[in-house]
């Protein structure tokens, strides 16, 4: 069987931390920023962890193959 290829879109959006968790960047930071508060925009800068176990399993299959 041929090897599975890494999903290019997922590779750009997700990364695996040292402990094996999936890190992602937050949405809603690209445009229409004038009506959003500074606090909200500041919080959108920070990456977050994908919490749902099913999603983690699916993303790992896409990027670690």
PDB file of C-alpha atoms in Angstrom:
ATOM      1  CA  UNK A   1       0.000   0.000   0.000  1.00  0.00           C
ATOM      2  CA  UNK A   2       1.205   3.527  -0.692  1.00  0.00           C
ATOM      3  CA  UNK A   3       1.816   5.870   2.210  1.00  0.00           C
ATOM      4  CA  UNK A   4      -0.825   8.390   3.276  1.00  0.00           C
ATOM      5  CA  UNK A   5       0.053  11.964   2.354  1.00  0.00           C
ATOM      6  CA  UNK A   6      -0.023  14.785   4.892  1.00  0.00           C
ATOM      7  CA  UNK A   7      -3.071  17.047   4.458  1.00  0.00           C
ATOM      8  CA  UNK A   8      -1.618  20.376   3.270  1.00  0.00           C
ATOM      9  CA  UNK A   9      -4.410  22.529   4.716  1.00  0.00           C
ATOM     10  CA  UNK A  10      -4.231  20.850   8.119  1.00  0.00           C
ATOM     11  CA  UNK A  11      -0.429  21.077   8.118  1.00  0.00           C
ATOM     12  CA  UNK A  12      -0.675  24.877   7.825  1.00  0.00           C
ATOM     13  CA  UNK A  13      -3.375  25.257  10.497  1.00  0.00           C
ATOM     14  CA  UNK A  14      -2.413  22.846  13.277  1.00  0.00           C
ATOM     15  CA  UNK A  15       0.753  21.893  15.117  1.00  0.00           C
ATOM     16  CA  UNK A  16       1.521  19.232  17.709  1.00  0.00           C
ATOM     17  CA  UNK A  17       2.919  20.298  21.081  1.00  0.00           C
ATOM     18  CA  UNK A  18       5.630  18.408  22.917  1.00  0.00           C
ATOM     19  CA  UNK A  19       3.077  16.575  25.047  1.00  0.00           C
ATOM     20  CA  UNK A  20       1.112  15.506  21.948  1.00  0.00           C
ATOM     21  CA  UNK A  21      -1.731  18.024  22.126  1.00  0.00           C
ATOM     22  CA  UNK A  22      -2.961  19.872  19.039  1.00  0.00           C
ATOM     23  CA  UNK A  23      -2.435  23.637  18.943  1.00  0.00           C
ATOM     24  CA  UNK A  24      -4.490  25.895  16.683  1.00  0.00           C
ATOM     25  CA  UNK A  25      -4.854  29.613  16.070  1.00  0.00           C
ATOM     26  CA  UNK A  26      -8.173  31.344  16.705  1.00  0.00           C
ATOM     27  CA  UNK A  27     -10.557  32.603  14.028  1.00  0.00           C
ATOM     28  CA  UNK A  28     -12.167  36.059  13.590  1.00  0.00           C
ATOM     29  CA  UNK A  29      -8.865  37.995  13.491  1.00  0.00           C
ATOM     30  CA  UNK A  30      -8.583  38.726   9.769  1.00  0.00           C
ATOM     31  CA  UNK A  31     -10.915  41.681   9.049  1.00  0.00           C
ATOM     32  CA  UNK A  32     -13.682  43.934  10.471  1.00  0.00           C
ATOM     33  CA  UNK A  33     -11.469  44.622  13.479  1.00  0.00           C
ATOM     34  CA  UNK A  34     -12.724  48.147  14.225  1.00  0.00           C
ATOM     35  CA  UNK A  35     -15.852  47.001  16.044  1.00  0.00           C
ATOM     36  CA  UNK A  36     -13.995  44.396  18.116  1.00  0.00           C
ATOM     37  CA  UNK A  37     -12.576  45.462  21.464  1.00  0.00           C
ATOM     38  CA  UNK A  38      -8.841  45.541  22.127  1.00  0.00           C
ATOM     39  CA  UNK A  39      -9.247  42.851  24.776  1.00  0.00           C
ATOM     40  CA  UNK A  40     -11.029  40.556  22.333  1.00  0.00           C
ATOM     41  CA  UNK A  41      -8.387  41.088  19.611  1.00  0.00           C
ATOM     42  CA  UNK A  42      -5.592  40.499  22.127  1.00  0.00           C
ATOM     43  CA  UNK A  43      -7.154  37.193  23.204  1.00  0.00           C
ATOM     44  CA  UNK A  44      -7.540  36.124  19.570  1.00  0.00           C
ATOM     45  CA  UNK A  45      -3.759  36.394  19.109  1.00  0.00           C
ATOM     46  CA  UNK A  46      -2.994  33.543  21.480  1.00  0.00           C
ATOM     47  CA  UNK A  47      -3.114  29.962  20.252  1.00  0.00           C
ATOM     48  CA  UNK A  48      -5.396  27.459  21.936  1.00  0.00           C
ATOM     49  CA  UNK A  49      -5.593  23.687  22.327  1.00  0.00           C
ATOM     50  CA  UNK A  50      -8.106  21.504  20.485  1.00  0.00           C
ATOM     51  CA  UNK A  51     -10.126  20.002  23.334  1.00  0.00           C
ATOM     52  CA  UNK A  52     -12.471  17.460  21.703  1.00  0.00           C
ATOM     53  CA  UNK A  53     -10.942  13.973  21.672  1.00  0.00           C
ATOM     54  CA  UNK A  54     -12.577  13.008  18.382  1.00  0.00           C
ATOM     55  CA  UNK A  55     -11.285  16.126  16.655  1.00  0.00           C
ATOM     56  CA  UNK A  56      -7.769  15.565  18.029  1.00  0.00           C
ATOM     57  CA  UNK A  57      -7.757  12.024  16.659  1.00  0.00           C
ATOM     58  CA  UNK A  58      -8.950  13.204  13.241  1.00  0.00           C
ATOM     59  CA  UNK A  59      -6.435  16.057  12.997  1.00  0.00           C
ATOM     60  CA  UNK A  60      -3.540  13.825  14.067  1.00  0.00           C
ATOM     61  CA  UNK A  61      -4.485  11.384  11.315  1.00  0.00           C
ATOM     62  CA  UNK A  62      -4.286  14.230   8.790  1.00  0.00           C
ATOM     63  CA  UNK A  63      -0.978  15.745   9.887  1.00  0.00           C
ATOM     64  CA  UNK A  64       1.007  12.843  11.342  1.00  0.00           C
ATOM     65  CA  UNK A  65       0.598  10.407   8.478  1.00  0.00           C
TER      66      UNK A  65
END
